[in-house]
Amino acid sequence: MHYNPILSWIFPSVMLYTISRAISSSNGLTPISVRECTTLSNDVVKVVLSRSTAPAGNYKVGQFVYLNVPAISKLQWHAFTIASSPRNSPDTLTILLKSLGDWTEELVRYSDDCKTKSVLPVMYMDGYYGASLEMYEEYSTICLVGGGIGVTPLLSILQDLVARIWSGEPPRQKVYFIFSFRELSLLEEIHPVLMQIKEIDPHEEYFSLHFSLTRVPTKEMLDQPIDRERITGKTEALATKYDSKVTSRTPRSFTEPLRTRTSKVVMFGASFLVTLIVVVLVKYGNKSA
């Protein structure tokens, strides 16, 4: 077969794949420090993860991360949108997820099991990915429409807006927030930012909030006690020890090891060299044989 012409196409593809794997592997090499992992009602899980305050630990509004829980599967990585703002949470990031499949159902059980044993869950994280939603700052009117657990990126924008105003920046945008939901726990979770909005805009000059509950709450749901500390924005106190059955490595705050310019140059150079060697071996290996 005359495969030489196709090598010019394979070379950049293999190099890009090598770079992608190098970034992902370095990001998810060490378990991440978990601040909170709470199962809310209706199988909604709140995960608060620690991140470095250095530039290598920062993210942008609207980005997502991949999570791996070795106790469930060492090979499966699942993507989740970050539900917090870097302005509002300088050293943490929050993820809200709902049990909708086998992996998330296992995560709910694992979270409950860790709470029973008074240990912290072991998690790995790879990020940050996706385009930023910070372009919302360019518009005079913003309409945010979300349903159910899909509210997470919108919650990130709301928190970012509130944080900007709290920092002294005067409000200059009209914001419409329309939220349709079935789980009361989601409304409880966004309660802190709603109270902040009410405080900074009591006459609703800049924020217009609209909510639709799409099912009638059962008596059991209404009788559940309200966690007053959680709806005021306080992180739930957790154990200090991690699940030692999963790993003995010490979790740390997340940071991107290959974010600096020097590390990127080294990574690109090494990836180029490795890919070039592979292509040369493929191209000339048969001839030498």
Short mmCIF file of C-alpha atoms in Angstrom, two decimals:
data_model
loop_
_atom_site.label_atom_id
_atom_site.label_comp_id
_atom_site.label_asym_id
_atom_site.label_seq_id
_atom_site.Cartn_x
_atom_site.Cartn_y
_atom_site.Cartn_z
CA MET A 1 0.00 0.00 0.00
CA HIS A 2 1.14 3.55 -0.74
CA TYR A 3 0.57 5.05 2.68
CA ASN A 4 3.30 7.73 2.60
CA PRO A 5 0.97 10.61 1.56
CA ILE A 6 -1.36 9.93 4.47
CA LEU A 7 1.44 10.39 7.01
CA SER A 8 1.21 14.16 6.52
CA TRP A 9 -2.35 13.91 7.84
CA ILE A 10 -1.63 11.40 10.57
CA PHE A 11 1.29 13.37 12.02
CA PRO A 12 -0.65 16.46 13.25
CA SER A 13 -3.56 14.30 14.43
CA VAL A 14 -1.34 12.05 16.51
CA MET A 15 0.52 15.07 17.90
CA LEU A 16 -2.71 16.77 18.97
CA TYR A 17 -3.92 13.56 20.58
CA THR A 18 -0.62 13.18 22.43
CA ILE A 19 -0.84 16.75 23.73
CA SER A 20 -4.44 16.22 24.83
CA ARG A 21 -3.55 13.04 26.71
CA ALA A 22 -0.54 14.71 28.33
CA ILE A 23 -2.70 17.56 29.64
CA SER A 24 -5.44 15.25 30.92
CA SER A 25 -2.99 12.85 32.56
CA SER A 26 -1.13 15.63 34.36
CA ASN A 27 -4.36 17.26 35.59
CA GLY A 28 -5.80 14.03 36.97
CA LEU A 29 -2.62 12.62 38.45
CA THR A 30 -3.39 13.45 42.09
CA PRO A 31 -6.71 13.20 43.96
CA ILE A 32 -8.41 16.51 44.62
CA SER A 33 -9.28 17.86 48.04
CA VAL A 34 -13.03 17.57 48.72
CA ARG A 35 -14.66 20.26 50.84
CA GLU A 36 -18.18 18.86 50.64
CA CYS A 37 -20.04 15.97 49.05
CA THR A 38 -23.67 16.06 50.10
CA THR A 39 -26.64 14.12 48.79
CA LEU A 40 -29.59 16.49 48.74
CA SER A 41 -33.19 15.43 48.28
CA ASN A 42 -34.32 13.93 44.96
CA ASP A 43 -30.87 12.39 44.39
CA VAL A 44 -29.19 15.73 43.72
CA VAL A 45 -25.54 15.74 44.78
CA LYS A 46 -23.55 18.83 45.68
CA VAL A 47 -19.76 18.54 45.40
CA VAL A 48 -17.46 21.34 46.55
CA LEU A 49 -13.83 20.89 45.51
CA SER A 50 -10.77 22.82 46.57
CA ARG A 51 -8.67 24.64 43.98
CA SER A 52 -5.46 26.61 44.10
CA THR A 53 -5.66 30.39 44.37
CA ALA A 54 -2.75 30.66 41.93
CA PRO A 55 -3.50 31.44 38.25
CA ALA A 56 -3.02 27.75 37.43
CA GLY A 57 -6.06 26.93 39.57
CA ASN A 58 -8.40 29.53 38.14
CA TYR A 59 -11.29 28.87 35.76
CA LYS A 60 -13.84 30.89 33.79
CA VAL A 61 -17.60 31.13 34.08
CA GLY A 62 -19.35 28.41 32.09
CA GLN A 63 -16.47 25.95 31.87
CA PHE A 64 -16.74 22.27 32.78
CA VAL A 65 -14.55 19.58 34.32
CA TYR A 66 -14.25 15.80 34.22
CA LEU A 67 -14.65 13.86 37.45
CA ASN A 68 -13.37 10.38 38.23
CA VAL A 69 -14.33 8.41 41.33
CA PRO A 70 -12.09 5.31 41.62
CA ALA A 71 -14.46 3.66 44.09
CA ILE A 72 -17.00 3.51 41.24
CA SER A 73 -14.70 3.07 38.24
CA LYS A 74 -11.05 3.89 37.67
CA LEU A 75 -11.60 4.35 33.93
CA GLN A 76 -14.79 6.40 33.71
CA TRP A 77 -14.55 10.20 33.56
CA HIS A 78 -17.77 12.22 33.47
CA ALA A 79 -18.19 15.87 32.47
CA PHE A 80 -19.99 18.34 34.74
CA THR A 81 -20.51 22.08 34.37
CA ILE A 82 -19.14 24.24 37.18
CA ALA A 83 -22.02 25.84 39.09
CA SER A 84 -20.00 28.53 40.87
CA SER A 85 -18.14 31.70 39.94
CA PRO A 86 -14.40 32.21 40.47
CA ARG A 87 -15.19 35.70 41.77
CA ASN A 88 -17.61 34.32 44.35
CA SER A 89 -15.54 31.28 45.38
CA PRO A 90 -11.83 32.18 45.21
CA ASP A 91 -10.50 28.81 46.41
CA THR A 92 -13.28 26.34 45.60
CA LEU A 93 -15.57 25.25 42.79
CA THR A 94 -19.04 23.75 43.10
CA ILE A 95 -20.65 21.02 41.02
CA LEU A 96 -24.34 20.12 41.16
CA LEU A 97 -25.37 16.84 39.57
CA LYS A 98 -28.44 14.66 39.49
CA SER A 99 -28.68 10.90 39.58
CA LEU A 100 -29.76 10.10 36.01
CA GLY A 101 -27.68 7.03 35.14
CA ASP A 102 -25.68 4.12 36.50
CA TRP A 103 -22.57 6.15 37.36
CA THR A 104 -24.41 8.99 39.09
CA GLU A 105 -26.56 6.49 40.99
CA GLU A 106 -23.38 4.84 42.22
CA LEU A 107 -22.06 8.27 43.22
CA VAL A 108 -25.14 8.90 45.36
CA ARG A 109 -24.62 5.57 47.13
CA TYR A 110 -20.90 6.22 47.56
CA SER A 111 -21.58 9.68 48.99
CA ASP A 112 -24.04 8.26 51.51
CA ASP A 113 -21.63 5.45 52.39
CA CYS A 114 -18.80 7.92 53.04
CA LYS A 115 -21.07 9.99 55.24
CA THR A 116 -22.00 6.90 57.25
CA LYS A 117 -18.33 5.97 57.70
CA SER A 118 -17.32 9.60 58.44
CA VAL A 119 -14.76 9.67 55.64
CA LEU A 120 -14.30 11.92 52.63
CA PRO A 121 -14.78 10.53 49.11
CA VAL A 122 -11.73 10.20 46.88
CA MET A 123 -12.08 12.02 43.56
CA TYR A 124 -9.88 13.02 40.65
CA MET A 125 -10.53 16.03 38.43
CA ASP A 126 -9.44 17.02 34.94
CA GLY A 127 -10.10 20.55 33.69
CA TYR A 128 -10.80 23.18 32.73
CA TYR A 129 -12.60 22.76 29.41
CA GLY A 130 -15.13 24.60 27.29
CA ALA A 131 -15.64 28.17 26.19
CA SER A 132 -16.20 30.90 28.72
CA LEU A 133 -19.62 32.53 29.16
CA GLU A 134 -18.07 35.79 30.31
CA MET A 135 -19.24 37.45 27.09
CA TYR A 136 -22.51 38.12 28.93
CA GLU A 137 -20.81 41.29 30.19
CA GLU A 138 -21.06 42.75 26.68
CA TYR A 139 -24.88 42.87 26.66
CA SER A 140 -27.24 45.36 28.28
CA THR A 141 -30.02 42.77 28.67
CA ILE A 142 -29.49 39.14 29.67
CA CYS A 143 -32.13 36.41 29.59
CA LEU A 144 -31.20 33.23 31.45
CA VAL A 145 -33.60 30.31 30.93
CA GLY A 146 -32.91 26.96 32.57
CA GLY A 147 -34.66 23.81 33.68
CA GLY A 148 -33.79 21.34 36.41
CA ILE A 149 -30.15 20.46 36.87
CA GLY A 150 -29.43 22.37 33.65
CA VAL A 151 -29.46 25.55 35.72
CA THR A 152 -25.81 25.03 36.72
CA PRO A 153 -24.16 27.29 34.09
CA LEU A 154 -26.82 29.95 34.69
CA LEU A 155 -26.17 29.80 38.42
CA SER A 156 -22.51 30.43 37.66
CA ILE A 157 -23.43 33.58 35.71
CA LEU A 158 -25.77 34.80 38.46
CA GLN A 159 -23.09 34.36 41.11
CA ASP A 160 -20.59 36.17 38.90
CA LEU A 161 -22.98 39.08 38.43
CA VAL A 162 -23.64 39.35 42.16
CA ALA A 163 -19.92 39.13 42.98
CA ARG A 164 -19.17 41.98 40.56
CA ILE A 165 -21.79 44.19 42.20
CA TRP A 166 -20.62 43.30 45.72
CA SER A 167 -17.07 44.29 44.70
CA GLY A 168 -18.29 47.83 44.02
CA GLU A 169 -19.17 47.71 40.33
CA PRO A 170 -22.55 49.42 39.79
CA PRO A 171 -25.26 47.30 38.12
CA ARG A 172 -25.71 48.22 34.47
CA GLN A 173 -27.55 45.24 32.99
CA LYS A 174 -31.13 44.06 33.06
CA VAL A 175 -31.21 40.36 33.96
CA TYR A 176 -34.16 38.02 33.44
CA PHE A 177 -33.80 34.68 35.20
CA ILE A 178 -36.41 32.04 34.32
CA PHE A 179 -36.10 28.73 36.14
CA SER A 180 -38.33 25.68 35.74
CA PHE A 181 -37.72 22.85 38.20
CA ARG A 182 -39.13 19.75 39.87
CA GLU A 183 -36.66 19.36 42.73
CA LEU A 184 -37.16 21.66 45.70
CA SER A 185 -33.57 20.95 46.69
CA LEU A 186 -32.37 22.93 43.66
CA LEU A 187 -34.37 25.95 44.78
CA GLU A 188 -32.86 25.61 48.25
CA GLU A 189 -29.40 25.40 46.72
CA ILE A 190 -29.71 28.67 44.78
CA HIS A 191 -31.37 30.38 47.76
CA PRO A 192 -28.16 32.16 48.93
CA VAL A 193 -27.61 33.95 45.61
CA LEU A 194 -31.32 34.83 45.42
CA MET A 195 -31.12 36.48 48.84
CA GLN A 196 -28.07 38.43 47.73
CA ILE A 197 -29.94 39.61 44.64
CA LYS A 198 -32.87 40.70 46.80
CA GLU A 199 -30.51 42.67 49.02
CA ILE A 200 -28.69 44.51 46.23
CA ASP A 201 -31.84 45.05 44.13
CA PRO A 202 -34.85 45.25 46.48
CA HIS A 203 -37.03 47.07 43.93
CA GLU A 204 -36.24 44.67 41.06
CA GLU A 205 -34.82 47.37 38.83
CA TYR A 206 -32.10 45.14 37.42
CA PHE A 207 -33.10 41.56 38.26
CA SER A 208 -36.38 39.91 37.28
CA LEU A 209 -36.74 36.40 38.70
CA HIS A 210 -39.37 33.89 37.55
CA PHE A 211 -39.83 30.36 38.91
CA SER A 212 -42.03 27.47 37.82
CA LEU A 213 -42.47 24.33 39.92
CA THR A 214 -43.51 21.65 37.43
CA ARG A 215 -44.94 19.11 39.86
CA VAL A 216 -46.98 19.20 43.04
CA PRO A 217 -44.75 18.50 46.05
CA THR A 218 -45.70 15.44 48.07
CA LYS A 219 -46.41 15.65 51.78
CA GLU A 220 -43.17 13.79 52.42
CA MET A 221 -41.21 16.41 50.48
CA LEU A 222 -42.87 19.29 52.32
CA ASP A 223 -42.31 17.66 55.72
CA GLN A 224 -38.55 17.38 55.21
CA PRO A 225 -36.64 19.69 57.57
CA ILE A 226 -34.87 22.65 55.98
CA ASP A 227 -31.12 22.82 56.42
CA ARG A 228 -30.83 26.43 57.55
CA GLU A 229 -27.04 26.51 57.40
CA ARG A 230 -26.94 25.16 53.86
CA ILE A 231 -29.43 27.67 52.44
CA THR A 232 -27.42 30.50 53.98
CA GLY A 233 -24.42 29.37 51.94
CA LYS A 234 -22.41 27.61 54.62
CA THR A 235 -20.45 24.54 53.56
CA GLU A 236 -21.42 21.42 55.42
CA ALA A 237 -18.75 20.22 57.84
CA LEU A 238 -17.23 16.92 56.77
CA ALA A 239 -14.80 14.38 58.13
CA THR A 240 -11.07 15.03 57.90
CA LYS A 241 -9.98 11.57 56.73
CA TYR A 242 -10.29 10.22 53.21
CA ASP A 243 -11.36 6.77 52.11
CA SER A 244 -8.04 4.94 52.56
CA LYS A 245 -9.35 1.85 50.77
CA VAL A 246 -9.28 3.75 47.48
CA THR A 247 -5.89 5.48 47.63
CA SER A 248 -3.14 6.37 50.07
CA ARG A 249 -2.15 9.51 48.16
CA THR A 250 -2.81 12.83 49.85
CA PRO A 251 -5.45 14.92 48.03
CA ARG A 252 -4.52 18.48 47.13
CA SER A 253 -6.14 21.62 45.79
CA PHE A 254 -6.57 21.44 42.04
CA THR A 255 -4.08 23.18 39.79
CA GLU A 256 -3.17 22.75 36.13
CA PRO A 257 0.50 21.65 36.12
CA LEU A 258 0.97 22.46 32.43
CA ARG A 259 -0.52 25.93 32.50
CA THR A 260 2.72 27.92 32.69
CA ARG A 261 4.51 28.98 29.51
CA THR A 262 7.62 26.93 30.29
CA SER A 263 5.69 23.73 30.91
CA LYS A 264 3.71 24.25 27.71
CA VAL A 265 6.89 24.66 25.65
CA VAL A 266 8.33 21.48 27.16
CA MET A 267 5.08 19.59 26.57
CA PHE A 268 4.73 20.70 22.94
CA GLY A 269 8.37 19.90 22.25
CA ALA A 270 8.16 16.45 23.83
CA SER A 271 4.89 15.68 22.05
CA PHE A 272 6.33 16.76 18.70
CA LEU A 273 9.43 14.61 19.24
CA VAL A 274 7.46 11.52 20.29
CA THR A 275 5.05 11.87 17.38
CA LEU A 276 7.89 12.40 14.91
CA ILE A 277 9.65 9.25 16.14
CA VAL A 278 6.45 7.23 15.74
CA VAL A 279 5.90 8.51 12.19
CA VAL A 280 9.52 7.82 11.22
CA LEU A 281 9.28 4.29 12.57
CA VAL A 282 6.07 3.69 10.65
CA LYS A 283 7.44 5.17 7.44
CA TYR A 284 10.90 3.60 7.39
CA GLY A 285 10.44 0.57 9.62
CA ASN A 286 9.30 -1.74 6.83
CA LYS A 287 12.08 -0.57 4.50
CA SER A 288 14.81 -1.42 6.99
CA ALA A 289 13.21 -4.81 7.57
#
